[in-house]
XYZ file of C-alpha atoms in Angstrom:
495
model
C 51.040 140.627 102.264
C 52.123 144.270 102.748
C 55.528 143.607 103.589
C 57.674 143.513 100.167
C 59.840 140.779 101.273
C 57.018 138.630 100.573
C 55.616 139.722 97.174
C 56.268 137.555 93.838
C 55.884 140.854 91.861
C 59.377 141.416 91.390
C 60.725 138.028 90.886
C 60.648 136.214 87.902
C 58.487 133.089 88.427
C 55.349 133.666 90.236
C 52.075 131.260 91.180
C 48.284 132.538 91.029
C 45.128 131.006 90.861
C 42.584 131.915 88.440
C 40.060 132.862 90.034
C 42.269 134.591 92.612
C 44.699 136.286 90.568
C 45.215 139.226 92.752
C 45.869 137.113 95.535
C 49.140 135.930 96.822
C 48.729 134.345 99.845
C 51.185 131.607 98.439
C 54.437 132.528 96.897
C 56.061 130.494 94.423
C 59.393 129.572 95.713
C 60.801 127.125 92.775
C 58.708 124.926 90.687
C 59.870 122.078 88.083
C 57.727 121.958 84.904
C 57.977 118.031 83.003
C 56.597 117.488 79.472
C 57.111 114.850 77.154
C 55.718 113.834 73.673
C 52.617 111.847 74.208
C 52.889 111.798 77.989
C 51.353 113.642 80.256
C 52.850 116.951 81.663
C 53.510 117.219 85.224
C 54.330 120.776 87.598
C 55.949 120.061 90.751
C 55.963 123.296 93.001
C 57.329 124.584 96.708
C 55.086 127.482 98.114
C 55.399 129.597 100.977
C 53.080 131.494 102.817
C 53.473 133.589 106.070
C 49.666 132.351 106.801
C 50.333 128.869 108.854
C 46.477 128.208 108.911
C 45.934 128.863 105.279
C 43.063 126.196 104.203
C 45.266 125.129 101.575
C 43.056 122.333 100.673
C 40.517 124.980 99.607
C 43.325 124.921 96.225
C 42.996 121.438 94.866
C 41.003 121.770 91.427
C 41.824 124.860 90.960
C 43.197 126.542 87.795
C 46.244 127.940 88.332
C 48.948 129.513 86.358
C 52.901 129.638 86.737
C 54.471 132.662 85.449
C 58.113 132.370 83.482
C 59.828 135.531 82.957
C 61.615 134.851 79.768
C 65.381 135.401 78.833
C 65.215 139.389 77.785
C 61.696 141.072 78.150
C 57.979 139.512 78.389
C 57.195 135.864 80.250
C 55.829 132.533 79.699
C 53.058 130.386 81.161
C 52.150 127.577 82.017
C 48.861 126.817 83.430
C 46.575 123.498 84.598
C 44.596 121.876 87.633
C 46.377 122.050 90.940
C 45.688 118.417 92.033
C 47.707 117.819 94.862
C 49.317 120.113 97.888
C 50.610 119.143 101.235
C 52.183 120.795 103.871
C 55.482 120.130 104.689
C 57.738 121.143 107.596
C 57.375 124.783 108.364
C 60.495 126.993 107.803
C 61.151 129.616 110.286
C 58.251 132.042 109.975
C 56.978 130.571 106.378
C 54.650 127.601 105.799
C 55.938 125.325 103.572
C 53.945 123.378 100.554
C 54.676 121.473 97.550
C 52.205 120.960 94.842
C 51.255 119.236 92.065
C 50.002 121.046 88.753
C 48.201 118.877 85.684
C 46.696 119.830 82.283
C 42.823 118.834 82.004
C 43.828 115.261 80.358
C 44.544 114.075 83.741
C 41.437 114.239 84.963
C 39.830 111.240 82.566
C 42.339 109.184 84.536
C 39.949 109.686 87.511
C 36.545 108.167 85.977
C 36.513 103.980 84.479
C 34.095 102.524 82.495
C 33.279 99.963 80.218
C 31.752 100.942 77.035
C 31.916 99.631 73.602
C 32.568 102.511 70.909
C 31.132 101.699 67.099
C 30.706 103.933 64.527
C 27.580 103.659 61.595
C 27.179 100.007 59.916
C 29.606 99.108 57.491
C 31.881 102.340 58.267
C 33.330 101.763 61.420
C 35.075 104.759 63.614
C 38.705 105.591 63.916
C 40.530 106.063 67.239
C 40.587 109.782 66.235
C 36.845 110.324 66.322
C 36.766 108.101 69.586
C 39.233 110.985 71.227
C 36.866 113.774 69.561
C 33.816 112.143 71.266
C 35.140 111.081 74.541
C 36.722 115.157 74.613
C 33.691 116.600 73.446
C 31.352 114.506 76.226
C 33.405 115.253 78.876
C 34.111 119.306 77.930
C 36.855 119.616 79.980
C 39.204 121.287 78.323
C 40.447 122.683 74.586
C 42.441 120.854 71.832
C 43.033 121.246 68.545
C 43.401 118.159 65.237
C 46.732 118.734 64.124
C 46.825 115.705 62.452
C 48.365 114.838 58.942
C 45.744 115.130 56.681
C 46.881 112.052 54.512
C 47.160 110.160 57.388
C 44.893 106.783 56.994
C 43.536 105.011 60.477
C 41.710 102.113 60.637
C 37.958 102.140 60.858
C 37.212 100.172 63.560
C 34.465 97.406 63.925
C 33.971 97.460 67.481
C 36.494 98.874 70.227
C 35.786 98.318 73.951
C 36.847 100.668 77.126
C 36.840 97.700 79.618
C 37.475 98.155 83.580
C 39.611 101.414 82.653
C 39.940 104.812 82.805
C 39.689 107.348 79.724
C 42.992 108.151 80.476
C 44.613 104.688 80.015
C 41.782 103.478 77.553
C 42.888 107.230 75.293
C 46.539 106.641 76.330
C 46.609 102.831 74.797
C 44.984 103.444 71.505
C 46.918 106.733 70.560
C 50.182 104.577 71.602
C 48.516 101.764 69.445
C 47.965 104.263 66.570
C 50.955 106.034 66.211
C 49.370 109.315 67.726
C 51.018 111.696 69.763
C 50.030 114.975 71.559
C 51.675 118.216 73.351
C 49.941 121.268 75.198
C 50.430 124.552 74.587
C 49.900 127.267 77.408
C 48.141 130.441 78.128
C 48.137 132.583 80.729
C 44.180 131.807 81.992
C 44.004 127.900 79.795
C 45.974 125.406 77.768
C 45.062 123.101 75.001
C 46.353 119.828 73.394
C 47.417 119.456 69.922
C 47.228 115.663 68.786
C 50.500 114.921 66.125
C 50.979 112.083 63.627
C 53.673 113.157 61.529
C 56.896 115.415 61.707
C 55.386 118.018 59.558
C 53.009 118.665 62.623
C 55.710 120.085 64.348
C 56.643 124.385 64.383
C 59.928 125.584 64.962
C 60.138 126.736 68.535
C 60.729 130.290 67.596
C 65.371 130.760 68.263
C 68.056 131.190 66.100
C 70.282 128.423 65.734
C 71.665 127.413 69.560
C 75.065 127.332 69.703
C 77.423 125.033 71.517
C 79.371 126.357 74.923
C 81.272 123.934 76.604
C 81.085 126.053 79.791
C 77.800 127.839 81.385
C 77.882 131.664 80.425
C 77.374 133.511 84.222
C 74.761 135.377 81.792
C 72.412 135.282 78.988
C 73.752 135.682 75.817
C 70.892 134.341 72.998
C 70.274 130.627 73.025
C 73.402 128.249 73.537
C 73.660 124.616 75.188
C 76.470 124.226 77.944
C 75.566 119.881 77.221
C 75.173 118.219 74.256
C 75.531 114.678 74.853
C 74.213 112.032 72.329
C 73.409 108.581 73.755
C 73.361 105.602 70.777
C 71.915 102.037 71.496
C 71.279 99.223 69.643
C 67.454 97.875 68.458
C 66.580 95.599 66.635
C 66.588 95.864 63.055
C 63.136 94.428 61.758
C 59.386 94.128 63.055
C 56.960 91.492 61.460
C 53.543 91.054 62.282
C 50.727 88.320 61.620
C 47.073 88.054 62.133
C 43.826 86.322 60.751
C 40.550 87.345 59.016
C 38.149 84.170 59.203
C 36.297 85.968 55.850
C 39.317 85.487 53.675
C 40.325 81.990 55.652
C 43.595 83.348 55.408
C 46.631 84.170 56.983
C 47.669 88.155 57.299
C 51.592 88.831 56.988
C 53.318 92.131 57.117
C 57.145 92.519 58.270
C 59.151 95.580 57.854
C 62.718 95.481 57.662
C 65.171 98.805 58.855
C 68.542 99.419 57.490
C 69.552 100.538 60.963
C 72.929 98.361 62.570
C 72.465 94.804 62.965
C 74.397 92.396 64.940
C 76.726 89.791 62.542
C 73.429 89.765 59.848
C 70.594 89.367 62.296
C 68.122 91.761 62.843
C 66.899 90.329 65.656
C 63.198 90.270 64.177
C 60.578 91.850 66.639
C 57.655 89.340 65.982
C 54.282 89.756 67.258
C 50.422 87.873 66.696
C 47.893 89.394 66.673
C 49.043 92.585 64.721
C 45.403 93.849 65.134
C 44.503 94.740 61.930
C 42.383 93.323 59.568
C 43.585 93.298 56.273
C 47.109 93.824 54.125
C 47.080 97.525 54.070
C 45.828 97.692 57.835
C 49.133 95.528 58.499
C 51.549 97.752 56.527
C 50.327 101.057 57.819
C 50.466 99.128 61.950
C 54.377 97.345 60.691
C 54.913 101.086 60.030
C 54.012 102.722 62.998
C 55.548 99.841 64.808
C 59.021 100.779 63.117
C 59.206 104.256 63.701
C 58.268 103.698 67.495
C 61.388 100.977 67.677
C 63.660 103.921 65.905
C 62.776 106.899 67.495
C 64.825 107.132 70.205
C 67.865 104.795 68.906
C 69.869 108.213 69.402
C 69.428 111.045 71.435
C 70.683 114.127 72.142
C 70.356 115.228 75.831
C 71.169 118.836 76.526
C 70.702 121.484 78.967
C 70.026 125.691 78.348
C 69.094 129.135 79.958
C 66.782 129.471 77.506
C 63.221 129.378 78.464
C 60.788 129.309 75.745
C 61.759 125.508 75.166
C 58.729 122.774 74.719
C 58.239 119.309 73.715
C 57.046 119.377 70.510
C 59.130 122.502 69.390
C 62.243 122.527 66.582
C 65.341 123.800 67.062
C 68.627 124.179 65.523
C 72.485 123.737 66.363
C 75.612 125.146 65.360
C 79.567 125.433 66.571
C 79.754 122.191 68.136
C 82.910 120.226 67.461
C 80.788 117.342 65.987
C 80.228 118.889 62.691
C 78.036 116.320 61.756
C 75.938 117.792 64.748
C 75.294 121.224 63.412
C 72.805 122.912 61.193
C 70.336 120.480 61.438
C 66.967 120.706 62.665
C 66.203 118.324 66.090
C 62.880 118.023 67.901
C 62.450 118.160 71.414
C 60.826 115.331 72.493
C 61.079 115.684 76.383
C 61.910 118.483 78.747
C 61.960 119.947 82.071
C 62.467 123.792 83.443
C 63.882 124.185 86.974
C 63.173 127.700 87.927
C 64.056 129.128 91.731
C 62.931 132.504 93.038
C 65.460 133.046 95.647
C 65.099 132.970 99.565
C 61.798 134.732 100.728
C 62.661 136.926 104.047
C 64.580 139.375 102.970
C 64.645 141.986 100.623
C 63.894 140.929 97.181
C 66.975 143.182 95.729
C 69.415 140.689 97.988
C 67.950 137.744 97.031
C 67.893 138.186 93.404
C 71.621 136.034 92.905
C 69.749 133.696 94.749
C 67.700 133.516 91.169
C 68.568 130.384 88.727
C 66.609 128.350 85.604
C 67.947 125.943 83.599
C 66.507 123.630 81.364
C 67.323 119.854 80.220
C 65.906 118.097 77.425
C 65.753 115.308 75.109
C 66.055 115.632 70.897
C 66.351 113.624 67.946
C 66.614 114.527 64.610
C 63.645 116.095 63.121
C 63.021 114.125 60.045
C 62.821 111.249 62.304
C 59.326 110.096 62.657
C 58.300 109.945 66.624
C 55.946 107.592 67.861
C 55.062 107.160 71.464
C 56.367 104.162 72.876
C 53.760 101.288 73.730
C 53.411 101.434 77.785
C 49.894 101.777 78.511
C 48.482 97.814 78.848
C 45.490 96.626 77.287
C 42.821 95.209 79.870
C 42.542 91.668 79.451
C 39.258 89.878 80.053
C 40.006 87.075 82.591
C 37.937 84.078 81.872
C 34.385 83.463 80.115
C 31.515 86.131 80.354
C 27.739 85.533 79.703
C 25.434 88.007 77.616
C 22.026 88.058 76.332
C 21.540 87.584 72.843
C 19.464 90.752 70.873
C 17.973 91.333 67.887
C 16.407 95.050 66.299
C 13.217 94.334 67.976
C 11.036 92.322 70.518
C 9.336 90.678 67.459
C 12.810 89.432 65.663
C 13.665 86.191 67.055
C 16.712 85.448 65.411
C 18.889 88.361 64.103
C 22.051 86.679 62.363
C 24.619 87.395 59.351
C 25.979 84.959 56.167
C 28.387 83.817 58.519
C 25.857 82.378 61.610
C 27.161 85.706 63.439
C 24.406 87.042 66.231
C 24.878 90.295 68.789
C 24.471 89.999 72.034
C 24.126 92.934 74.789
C 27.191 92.489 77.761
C 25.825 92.869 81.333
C 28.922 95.168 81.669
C 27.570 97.538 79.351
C 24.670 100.298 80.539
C 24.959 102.559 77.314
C 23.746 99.553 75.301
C 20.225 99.486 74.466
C 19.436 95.131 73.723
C 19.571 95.911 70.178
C 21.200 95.793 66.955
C 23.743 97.928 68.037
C 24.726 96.474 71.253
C 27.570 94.880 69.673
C 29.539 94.022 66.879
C 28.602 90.639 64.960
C 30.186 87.823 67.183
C 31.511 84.039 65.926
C 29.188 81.433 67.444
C 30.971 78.096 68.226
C 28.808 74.981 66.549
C 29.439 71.895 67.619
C 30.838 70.526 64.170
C 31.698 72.883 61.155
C 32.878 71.886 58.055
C 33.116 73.589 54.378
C 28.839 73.979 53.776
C 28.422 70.480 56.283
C 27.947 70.333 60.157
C 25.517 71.462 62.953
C 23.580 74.666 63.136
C 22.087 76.324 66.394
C 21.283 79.805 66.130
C 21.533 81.756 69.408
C 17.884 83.378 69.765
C 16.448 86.303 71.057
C 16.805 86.475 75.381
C 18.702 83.427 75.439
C 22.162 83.633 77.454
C 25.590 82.663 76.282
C 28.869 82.064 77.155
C 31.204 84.419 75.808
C 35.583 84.035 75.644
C 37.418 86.688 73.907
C 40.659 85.599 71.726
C 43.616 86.055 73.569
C 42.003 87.970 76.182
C 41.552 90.766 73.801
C 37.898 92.839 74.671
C 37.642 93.388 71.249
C 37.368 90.125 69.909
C 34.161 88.156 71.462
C 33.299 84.621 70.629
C 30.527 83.041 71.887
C 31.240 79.532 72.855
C 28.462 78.090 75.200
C 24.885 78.632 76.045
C 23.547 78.317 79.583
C 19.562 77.843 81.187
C 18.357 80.817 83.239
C 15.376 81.623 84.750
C 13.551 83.567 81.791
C 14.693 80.277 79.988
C 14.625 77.245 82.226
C 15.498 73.853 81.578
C 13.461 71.933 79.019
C 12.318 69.476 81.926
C 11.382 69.603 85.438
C 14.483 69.350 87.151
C 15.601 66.743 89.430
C 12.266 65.073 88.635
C 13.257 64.025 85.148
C 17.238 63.797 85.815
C 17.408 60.835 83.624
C 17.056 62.432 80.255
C 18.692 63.790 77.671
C 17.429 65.172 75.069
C 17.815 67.507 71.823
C 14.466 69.443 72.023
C 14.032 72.673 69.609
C 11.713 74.742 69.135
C 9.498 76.496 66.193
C 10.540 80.220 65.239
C 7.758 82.685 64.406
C 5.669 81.303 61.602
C 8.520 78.210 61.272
């Protein structure tokens, strides 16, 4: 594009792709860039081009990179996939498109699986080293363990991916966990930092901003024009139960808040299972599950000029009338920049008015503790499953625990090798059990059972039923001998 009408070089937001970066065969009209603490990012941009037959589709998957200028000298970035573009209705000579920009995290949203994660016997693995391993397998993009190093997560038994994609299976246990994340931008990549705790969180580089009641026509060091706070009640207490069948005892954890309450009541949030396993499990969850009801009781929506805002960043205000307002620290916890280059067409000099940003966001005070709110669902298995029953080796016929626990191997799951490891130890239903008195069937080797799962829940198999298959048919000829019935067992290896 000789002409200079149609160049981004001069205006201060501009669109490239990587591996094109000379290239500006689509000009960045306006975009708006959407991040949010523990949510994924989104870039929504118009493009022009004077090239009507452009192969635009030739674009999608491609890096790409959004350049900021920033308030007085140097510029931003931000950069991801482009994943979507269409061509809208043209506009005088220019084509017209709007596309959609992502960080690498989207992308697990576009391959499902089921797979069951477990870490070594008797140590379990935390939902941290599941996002390290499912990151690391799939390599598609950088991100960095910012997490509190006293921070204490469960070591989990056995945790399933069932029927959905990394994205919402990742999603669901860093909501579940307290976890967080934010990206941070290059000009050629970006990376994720995962968060736990406010101390994970850097000042986003201003002075204090100060309060304006009326939009400056020009930039004059970081200020809000809006600074409204919004207040709502929640309730005032969570409490949370579960069981452990190897203490035969009930698990109760409740945390109570000293935040407003309605005539005495808290209006208890109350919820079974907790999913945890034992007292300190509970406390540490009843925590988490706290700070996510609190975090956004208040919140401080504002708008700016100023354009190195991001989620995750600290700042600081002063000279609003609230006094109670000022000289704190607040983290943003949501935000989005609007940014328009002016009318392509003519000169770039006369359409430089034409030029506007503004930001809005979302803050709370910054020794609040944020936790992402609970909004990616569980999958729920929907009715009984059959599996085969393994053991560590062709020769073991019956593999089982002090408890009458066996493992089975899921026809679901193709990582799974029929062994030891297939599974976590799963509850076999007898038909009478009583303290040291009742019946005893072990589940053998190859033999298929019935499996439910409590509540639903993937990661809590029982086995309640055992069926005849072909590798092990009936123990009489069937319909000849219809008429019996019969308990008929069957020696074990050197029994």
């Amino acid at each position: 594009m000789a002409d200079p009408a149609y160049t981004q070089s001069n205006r201060h937001i501009a669109f490239s792709v990587d591996e094109r970066a000379e290239e500006e065969v689509l000009l960045l009209r306006n975009f708006t860039w959407h991040e949010e603490l523990g949510r994924m990012p989104v870039g929504t941009l118009d493009l022009v081009s004077t090239d009507h037959d452009i192969r635009y589709g030739d674009y999608i998957g491609k890096k790409v990179t959004i350049r900021l200028d920033m308030e007085n000298d140097g510029c931003r970035y931000f950069h991801g996939y482009l994943t979507s573009i269409q061509q809208l209705t043209p506009e005088g000579r220019l084509a017209h498109f709007r596309a959609t920009v992502h960080p690498w995290y989207w992308l697990h949203g576009k391959t499902t699986d089921c797979r069951i994660f477990q870490g070594p016997p008797d140590e379990g693995i935390t939902v941290p080293a599941i996002i390290e391993q499912i990151f690391n397998e799939r390599g598609l993009g950088a991100f960095e363990n910012k997490l509190n190093e006293t921070s204490h997560y469960r070591k989990w038994e056995y945790c399933v991916q069932y029927r959905e994609s990394e994205l919402d299976f990742l999603s669901r246990l860093m909501e579940q966990e307290g976890i967080s994340y934010f990206f941070v931008h290059g000009e050629t990549d970006h990376a994720m930092y995962l968060v736990d705790a406010s101390s994970c969180y850097q000042d986003a580089g201003y002075q204090p901003f100060r309060y304006r009641a009326t939009r400056p026509s020009r930039y004059e060091g970081p200020y809000v024009y809006e600074w409204n706070i919004h207040s709502e009640f929640r309730s005032g207490a969570v409490a949370q139960r579960d069981f452990n069948f190897k203490d035969s005892s009930v698990l109760v954890d409740s945390a109570i808040g000293e935040q407003q309450n309605w005539d005495g009541d808290p209006f208890e949030l109350y919820d079974y299972p907790g999913e945890f396993v034992d007292k300190n499990e509970g406390d540490r969850l009843a925590s988490v599950r706290w700070d996510e009801l609190q975090a956004m009781r208040d919140v401080r929506q504002a708008a700016t000029d100023s354009r190195g805002l991001y989620a995750g960043g600290k700042i600081t205000l002063k000279d609003h009338p609230r006094r109670e307002e000022c000289d704190k620290e607040y983290l943003v916890v949501s935000l989005t920049h609007h940014a328009y280059a002016g009318d392509y067409g003519a000169s770039a000099d006369d359409d430089s008015a034409d030029e506007s940003y503004e930001c809005t966001f979302e803050a709370i005070p910054a020794d609040r503790q944020f936790r992402p709110a609970r909004v990616t669902p569980k999958p729920l298995v929907h009715g009984p499953q059959t599996a085969i029953v393994v053991t560590t080796s062709e020769s073991e016929e019956i593999l089982c625990d002090e408890y009458g626990r066996v493992k089975v191997q899921f026809h679901w799951d193709r990582y799974g090798n029929a062994d030891d490891q297939s599974s976590c130890w799963v509850r076999v239903s007898q038909n009478w059990a009583g303290a040291k008195w009742g019946s005893l069937f072990l589940p053998r080797r190859g033999q298929e059972v019935i499996v439910e799962f409590e509540e639903g829940d993937p990661d809590r198999p029982i086995i309640t039923g055992r069926v005849y298959n072909v590798e092990n048919p009936v123990p009489y000829t069937l319909p000849e001998f219809k008429t019996i019935s019969t308990i008929k067992s069957l020696s074990s290896t050197g029994g």
